[in-house]
Coordinates of N, CA and C and ligand atoms in Angstrom, one line a residue:
X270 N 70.6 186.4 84.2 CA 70.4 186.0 82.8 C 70.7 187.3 81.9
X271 N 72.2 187.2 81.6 CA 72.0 188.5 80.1 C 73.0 187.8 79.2
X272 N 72.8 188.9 78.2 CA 73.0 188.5 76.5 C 74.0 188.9 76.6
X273 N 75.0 188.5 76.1 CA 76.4 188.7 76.1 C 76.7 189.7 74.9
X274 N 75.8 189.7 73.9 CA 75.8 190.8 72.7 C 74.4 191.4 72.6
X275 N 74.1 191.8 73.8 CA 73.1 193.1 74.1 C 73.4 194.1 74.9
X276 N 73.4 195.1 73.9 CA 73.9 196.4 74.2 C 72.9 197.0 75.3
X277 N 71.8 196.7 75.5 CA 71.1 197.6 77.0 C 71.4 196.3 78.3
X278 N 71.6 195.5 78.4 CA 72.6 194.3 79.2 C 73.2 195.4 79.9
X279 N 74.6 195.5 78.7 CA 75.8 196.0 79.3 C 75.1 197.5 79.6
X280 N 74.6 198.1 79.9 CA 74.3 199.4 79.8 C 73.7 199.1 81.2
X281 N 72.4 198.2 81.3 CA 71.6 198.1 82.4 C 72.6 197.6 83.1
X282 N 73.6 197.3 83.6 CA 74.6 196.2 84.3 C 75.6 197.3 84.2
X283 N 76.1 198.9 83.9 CA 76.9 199.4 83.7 C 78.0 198.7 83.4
X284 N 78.4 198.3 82.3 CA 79.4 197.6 81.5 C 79.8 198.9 80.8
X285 N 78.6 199.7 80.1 CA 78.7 200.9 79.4 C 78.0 201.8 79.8
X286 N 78.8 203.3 79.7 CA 78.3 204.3 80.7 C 76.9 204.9 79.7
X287 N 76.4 205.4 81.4 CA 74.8 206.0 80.5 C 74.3 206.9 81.2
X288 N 73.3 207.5 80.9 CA 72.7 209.0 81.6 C 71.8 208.6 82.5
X289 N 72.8 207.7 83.7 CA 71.1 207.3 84.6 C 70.7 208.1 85.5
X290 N 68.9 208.1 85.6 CA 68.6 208.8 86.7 C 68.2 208.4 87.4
X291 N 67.9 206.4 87.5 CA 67.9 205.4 88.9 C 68.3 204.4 88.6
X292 N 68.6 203.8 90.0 CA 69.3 202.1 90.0 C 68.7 201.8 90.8
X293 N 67.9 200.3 90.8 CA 68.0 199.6 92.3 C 68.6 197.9 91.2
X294 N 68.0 197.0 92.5 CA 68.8 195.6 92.2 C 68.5 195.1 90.6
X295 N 67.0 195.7 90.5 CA 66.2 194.8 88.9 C 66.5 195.4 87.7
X296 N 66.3 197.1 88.1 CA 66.2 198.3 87.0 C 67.4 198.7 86.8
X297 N 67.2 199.7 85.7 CA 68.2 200.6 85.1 C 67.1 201.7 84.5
X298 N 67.4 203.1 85.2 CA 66.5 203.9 83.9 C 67.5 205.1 83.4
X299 N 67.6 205.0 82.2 CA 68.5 206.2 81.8 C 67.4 207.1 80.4
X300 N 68.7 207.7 79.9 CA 67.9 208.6 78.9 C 68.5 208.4 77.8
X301 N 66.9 208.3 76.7 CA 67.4 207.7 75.6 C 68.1 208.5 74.7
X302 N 69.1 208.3 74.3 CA 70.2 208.6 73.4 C 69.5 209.4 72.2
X303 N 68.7 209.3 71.5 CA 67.5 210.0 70.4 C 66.6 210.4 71.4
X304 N 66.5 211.5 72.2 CA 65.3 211.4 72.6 C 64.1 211.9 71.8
X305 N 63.1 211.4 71.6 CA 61.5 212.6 71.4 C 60.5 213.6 71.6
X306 N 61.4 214.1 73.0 CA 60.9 215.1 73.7 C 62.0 215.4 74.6
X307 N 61.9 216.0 75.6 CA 63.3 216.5 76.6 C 62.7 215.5 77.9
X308 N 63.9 214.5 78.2 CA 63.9 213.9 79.0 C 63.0 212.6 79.1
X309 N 63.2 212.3 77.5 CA 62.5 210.5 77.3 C 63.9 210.3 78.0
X310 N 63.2 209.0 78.4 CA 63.9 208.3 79.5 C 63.5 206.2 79.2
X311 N 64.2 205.6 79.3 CA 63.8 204.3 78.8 C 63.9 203.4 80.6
X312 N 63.0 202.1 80.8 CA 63.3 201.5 81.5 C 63.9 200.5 81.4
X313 N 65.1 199.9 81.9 CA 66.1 198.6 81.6 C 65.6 197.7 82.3
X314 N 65.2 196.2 82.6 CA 65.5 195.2 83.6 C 67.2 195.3 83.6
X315 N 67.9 194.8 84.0 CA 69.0 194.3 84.6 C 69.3 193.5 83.5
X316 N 68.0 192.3 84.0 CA 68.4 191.2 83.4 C 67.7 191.0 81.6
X317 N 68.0 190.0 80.7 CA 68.4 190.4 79.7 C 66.4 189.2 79.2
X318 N 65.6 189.7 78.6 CA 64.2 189.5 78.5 C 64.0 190.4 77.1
X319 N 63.8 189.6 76.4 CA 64.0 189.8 75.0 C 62.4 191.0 74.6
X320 N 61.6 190.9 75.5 CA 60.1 191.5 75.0 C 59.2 191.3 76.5
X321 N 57.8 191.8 76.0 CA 57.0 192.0 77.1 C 56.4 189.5 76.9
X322 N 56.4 189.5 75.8 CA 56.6 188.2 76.1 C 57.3 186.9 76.6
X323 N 58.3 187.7 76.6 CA 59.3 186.7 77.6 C 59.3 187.4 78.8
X324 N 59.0 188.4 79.6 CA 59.4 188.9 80.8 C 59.1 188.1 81.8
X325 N 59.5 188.0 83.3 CA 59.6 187.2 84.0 C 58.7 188.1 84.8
X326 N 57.3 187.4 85.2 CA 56.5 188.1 86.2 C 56.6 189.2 87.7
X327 N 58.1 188.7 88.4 CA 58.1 188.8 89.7 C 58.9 190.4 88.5
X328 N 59.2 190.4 87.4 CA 60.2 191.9 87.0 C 58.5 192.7 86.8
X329 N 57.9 192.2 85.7 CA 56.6 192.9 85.3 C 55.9 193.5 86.2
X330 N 55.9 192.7 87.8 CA 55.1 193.6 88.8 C 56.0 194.6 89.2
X331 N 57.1 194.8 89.1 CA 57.6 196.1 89.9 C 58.0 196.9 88.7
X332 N 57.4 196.8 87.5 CA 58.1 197.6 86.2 C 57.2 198.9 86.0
X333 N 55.4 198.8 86.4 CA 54.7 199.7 86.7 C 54.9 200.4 87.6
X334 N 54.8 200.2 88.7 CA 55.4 200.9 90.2 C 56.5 201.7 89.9
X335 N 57.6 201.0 89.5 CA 58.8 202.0 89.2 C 58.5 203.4 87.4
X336 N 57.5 202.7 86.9 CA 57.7 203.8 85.4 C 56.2 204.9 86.3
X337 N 55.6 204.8 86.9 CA 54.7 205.6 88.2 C 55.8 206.7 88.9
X338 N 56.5 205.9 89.6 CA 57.4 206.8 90.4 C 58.3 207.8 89.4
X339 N 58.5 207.2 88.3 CA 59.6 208.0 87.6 C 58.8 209.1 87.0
X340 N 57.3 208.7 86.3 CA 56.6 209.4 86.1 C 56.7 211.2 86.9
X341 N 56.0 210.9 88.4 CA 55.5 211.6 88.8 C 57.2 212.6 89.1
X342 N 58.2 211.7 89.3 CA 59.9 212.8 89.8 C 59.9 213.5 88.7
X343 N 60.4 212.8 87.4 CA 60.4 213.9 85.9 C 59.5 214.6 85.7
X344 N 57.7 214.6 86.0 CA 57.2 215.5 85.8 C 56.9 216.4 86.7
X345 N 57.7 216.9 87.9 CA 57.8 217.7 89.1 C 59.0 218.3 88.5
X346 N 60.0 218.0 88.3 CA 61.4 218.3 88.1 C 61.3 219.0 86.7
X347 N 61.1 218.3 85.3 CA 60.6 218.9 84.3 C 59.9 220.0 83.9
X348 N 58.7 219.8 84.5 CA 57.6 220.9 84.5 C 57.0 220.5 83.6
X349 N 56.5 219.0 83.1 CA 56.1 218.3 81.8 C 54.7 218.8 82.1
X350 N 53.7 218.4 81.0 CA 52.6 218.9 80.9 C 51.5 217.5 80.8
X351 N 52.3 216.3 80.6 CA 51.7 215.2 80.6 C 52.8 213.9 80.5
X352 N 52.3 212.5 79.7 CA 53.3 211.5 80.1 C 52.7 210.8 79.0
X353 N 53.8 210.2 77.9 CA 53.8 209.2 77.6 C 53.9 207.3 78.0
X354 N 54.1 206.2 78.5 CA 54.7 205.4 78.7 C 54.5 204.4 76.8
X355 N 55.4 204.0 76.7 CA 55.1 203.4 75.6 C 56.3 202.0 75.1
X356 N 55.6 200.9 75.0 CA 56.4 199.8 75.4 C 56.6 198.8 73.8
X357 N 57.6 198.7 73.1 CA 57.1 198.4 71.4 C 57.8 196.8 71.8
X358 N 56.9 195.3 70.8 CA 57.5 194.7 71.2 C 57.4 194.0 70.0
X359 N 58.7 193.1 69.4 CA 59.1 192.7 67.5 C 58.9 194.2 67.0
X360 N 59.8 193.7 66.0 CA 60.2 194.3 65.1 C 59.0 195.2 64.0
X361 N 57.6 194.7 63.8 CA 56.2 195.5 63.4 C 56.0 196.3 64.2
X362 N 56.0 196.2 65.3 CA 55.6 197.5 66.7 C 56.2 198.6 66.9
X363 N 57.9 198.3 66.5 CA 58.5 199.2 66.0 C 59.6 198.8 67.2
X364 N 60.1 197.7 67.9 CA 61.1 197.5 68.3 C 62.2 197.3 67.8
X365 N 63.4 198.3 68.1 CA 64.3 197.8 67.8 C 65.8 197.4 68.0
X366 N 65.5 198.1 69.8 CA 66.9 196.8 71.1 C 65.5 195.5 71.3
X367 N 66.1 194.7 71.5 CA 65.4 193.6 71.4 C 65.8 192.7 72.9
X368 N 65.8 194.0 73.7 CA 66.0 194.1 75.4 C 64.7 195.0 75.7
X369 N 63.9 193.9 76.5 CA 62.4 194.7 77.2 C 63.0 196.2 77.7
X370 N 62.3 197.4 77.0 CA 62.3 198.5 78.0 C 60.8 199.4 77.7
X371 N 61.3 200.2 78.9 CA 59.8 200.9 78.6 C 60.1 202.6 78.5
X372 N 59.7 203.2 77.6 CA 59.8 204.5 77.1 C 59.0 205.3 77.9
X373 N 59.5 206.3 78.8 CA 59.2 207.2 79.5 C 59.4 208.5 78.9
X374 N 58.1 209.3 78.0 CA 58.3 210.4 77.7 C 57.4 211.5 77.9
X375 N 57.6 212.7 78.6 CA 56.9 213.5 78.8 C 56.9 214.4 77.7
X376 N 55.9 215.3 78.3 CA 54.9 215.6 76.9 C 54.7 217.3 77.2
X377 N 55.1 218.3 76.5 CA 54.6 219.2 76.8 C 53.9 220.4 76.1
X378 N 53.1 221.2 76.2 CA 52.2 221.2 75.3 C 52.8 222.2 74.4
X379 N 54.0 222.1 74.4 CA 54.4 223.2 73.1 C 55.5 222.5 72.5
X380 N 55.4 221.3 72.4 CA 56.6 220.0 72.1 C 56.5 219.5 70.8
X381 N 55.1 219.7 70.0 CA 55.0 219.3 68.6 C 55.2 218.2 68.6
X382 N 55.3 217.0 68.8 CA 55.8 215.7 68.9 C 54.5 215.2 68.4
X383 N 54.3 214.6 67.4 CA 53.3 213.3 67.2 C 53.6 212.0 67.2
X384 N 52.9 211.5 68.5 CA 53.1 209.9 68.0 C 51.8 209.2 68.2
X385 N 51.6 209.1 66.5 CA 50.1 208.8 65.9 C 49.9 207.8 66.6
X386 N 48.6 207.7 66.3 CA 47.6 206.2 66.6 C 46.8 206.6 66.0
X387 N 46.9 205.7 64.7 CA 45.1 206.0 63.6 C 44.3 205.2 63.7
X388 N 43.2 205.5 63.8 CA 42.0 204.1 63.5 C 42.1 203.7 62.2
X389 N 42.0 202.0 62.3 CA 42.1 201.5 61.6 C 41.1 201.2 60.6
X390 N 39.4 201.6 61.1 CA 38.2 201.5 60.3 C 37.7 200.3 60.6
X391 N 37.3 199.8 61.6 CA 36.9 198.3 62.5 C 34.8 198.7 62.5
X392 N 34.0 197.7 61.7 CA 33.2 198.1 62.2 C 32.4 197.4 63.2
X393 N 31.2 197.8 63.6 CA 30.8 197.0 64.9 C 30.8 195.5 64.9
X394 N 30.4 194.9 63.7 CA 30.7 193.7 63.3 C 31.8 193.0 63.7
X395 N 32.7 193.9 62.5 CA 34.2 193.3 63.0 C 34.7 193.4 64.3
X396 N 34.4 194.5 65.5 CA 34.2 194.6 66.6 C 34.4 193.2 67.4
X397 N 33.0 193.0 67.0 CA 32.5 191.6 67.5 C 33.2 190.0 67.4
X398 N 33.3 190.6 66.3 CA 34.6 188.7 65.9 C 35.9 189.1 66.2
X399 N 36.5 190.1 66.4 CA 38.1 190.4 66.9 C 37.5 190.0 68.4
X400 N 36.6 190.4 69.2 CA 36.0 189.5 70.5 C 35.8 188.6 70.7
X401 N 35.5 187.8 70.2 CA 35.3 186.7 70.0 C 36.3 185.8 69.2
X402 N 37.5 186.4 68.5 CA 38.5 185.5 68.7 C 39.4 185.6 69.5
X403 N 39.3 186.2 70.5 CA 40.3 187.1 71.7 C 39.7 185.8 72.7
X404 N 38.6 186.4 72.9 CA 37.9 185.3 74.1 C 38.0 183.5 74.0
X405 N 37.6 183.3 73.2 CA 37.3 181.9 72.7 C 38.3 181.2 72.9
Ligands
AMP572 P1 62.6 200.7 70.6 O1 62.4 201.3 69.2 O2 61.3 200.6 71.4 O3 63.3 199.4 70.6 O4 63.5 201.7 71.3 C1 64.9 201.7 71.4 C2 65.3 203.0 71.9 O5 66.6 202.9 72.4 C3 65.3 204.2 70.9 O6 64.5 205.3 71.4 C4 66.8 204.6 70.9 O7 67.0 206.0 70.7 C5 67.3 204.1 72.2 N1 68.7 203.7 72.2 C6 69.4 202.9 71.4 N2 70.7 202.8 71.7 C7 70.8 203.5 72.9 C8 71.9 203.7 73.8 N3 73.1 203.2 73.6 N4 71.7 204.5 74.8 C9 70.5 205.1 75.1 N5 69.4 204.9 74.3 C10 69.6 204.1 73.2
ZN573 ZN1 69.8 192.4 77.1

């Protein structure tokens, strides 16, 4: 299954050349072209899965296992100081190939790199009904 006018397709499927640093049959992991640190690295399926909502389960279970492994080689090889994984999905989250990948970036502690997460100001209350519309 791929997009005939998606550019991480042809990339994940070598149609177009890229900086990879594994293949097997599902994946593709290269490095991303902007990186945010030395040696962000993105995960590709192969096949063409628009978001973490369309992904096909039998890919989802081997997408951790493989961003684990990649984890622990780049941060041996690097000499990273820690690890991002960070996965955006639509266009509010901040996606913007609209081909599932997952952002592999190490982190080190003289890298300056912020990538915020503010509290939003939720109080125990609201706590409670964001729970309770999740659950219900
Ligand atoms: P996202 O904002 O989560 O959709 O991330 C898309 C990422 O893909 C960005 O970090 C881009 O720098 C990266 N990117 C876009 N085009 C390419 C490309 N041709 N090769 C490698 N990385 C790319
Ligand atoms: Zn695609």
């Amino acid at each position: 299954m791929r997009d005939e006018n998606c550019i991480f397709c042809k990339i994940a499927n070598g149609e177009i050349p890229s900086r990879t640093l594994y293949e097997d049959d599902d994946f593709r992991v290269i490095l991303d072209l902007n990186p945010v640190t030395k040696g962000h690295a993105l995960i590709l399926p192969k096949d063409h899965y628009k978001n973490l909502y369309e992904l096909d389960d039998s890919i989802a279970v081997k997408a951790l296992p493989l961003a684990k492994k990649m984890a622990a080689v780049m941060t041996d090889q690097l000499g990273c100081d820690g690890f991002n994984l960070i996965q955006n999905n639509n266009e509010v989250a901040g996606q913007t190939v609209f081909h599932f990948h997952i952002h592999l970036i190490p982190r080190y502690n003289d890298d300056k790199q912020q990538l915020v997460m503010k509290p939003c100001g939720m109080t125990a209350e609201d706590l409670d009904a964001v729970r309770e519309q999740i659950v219900d």
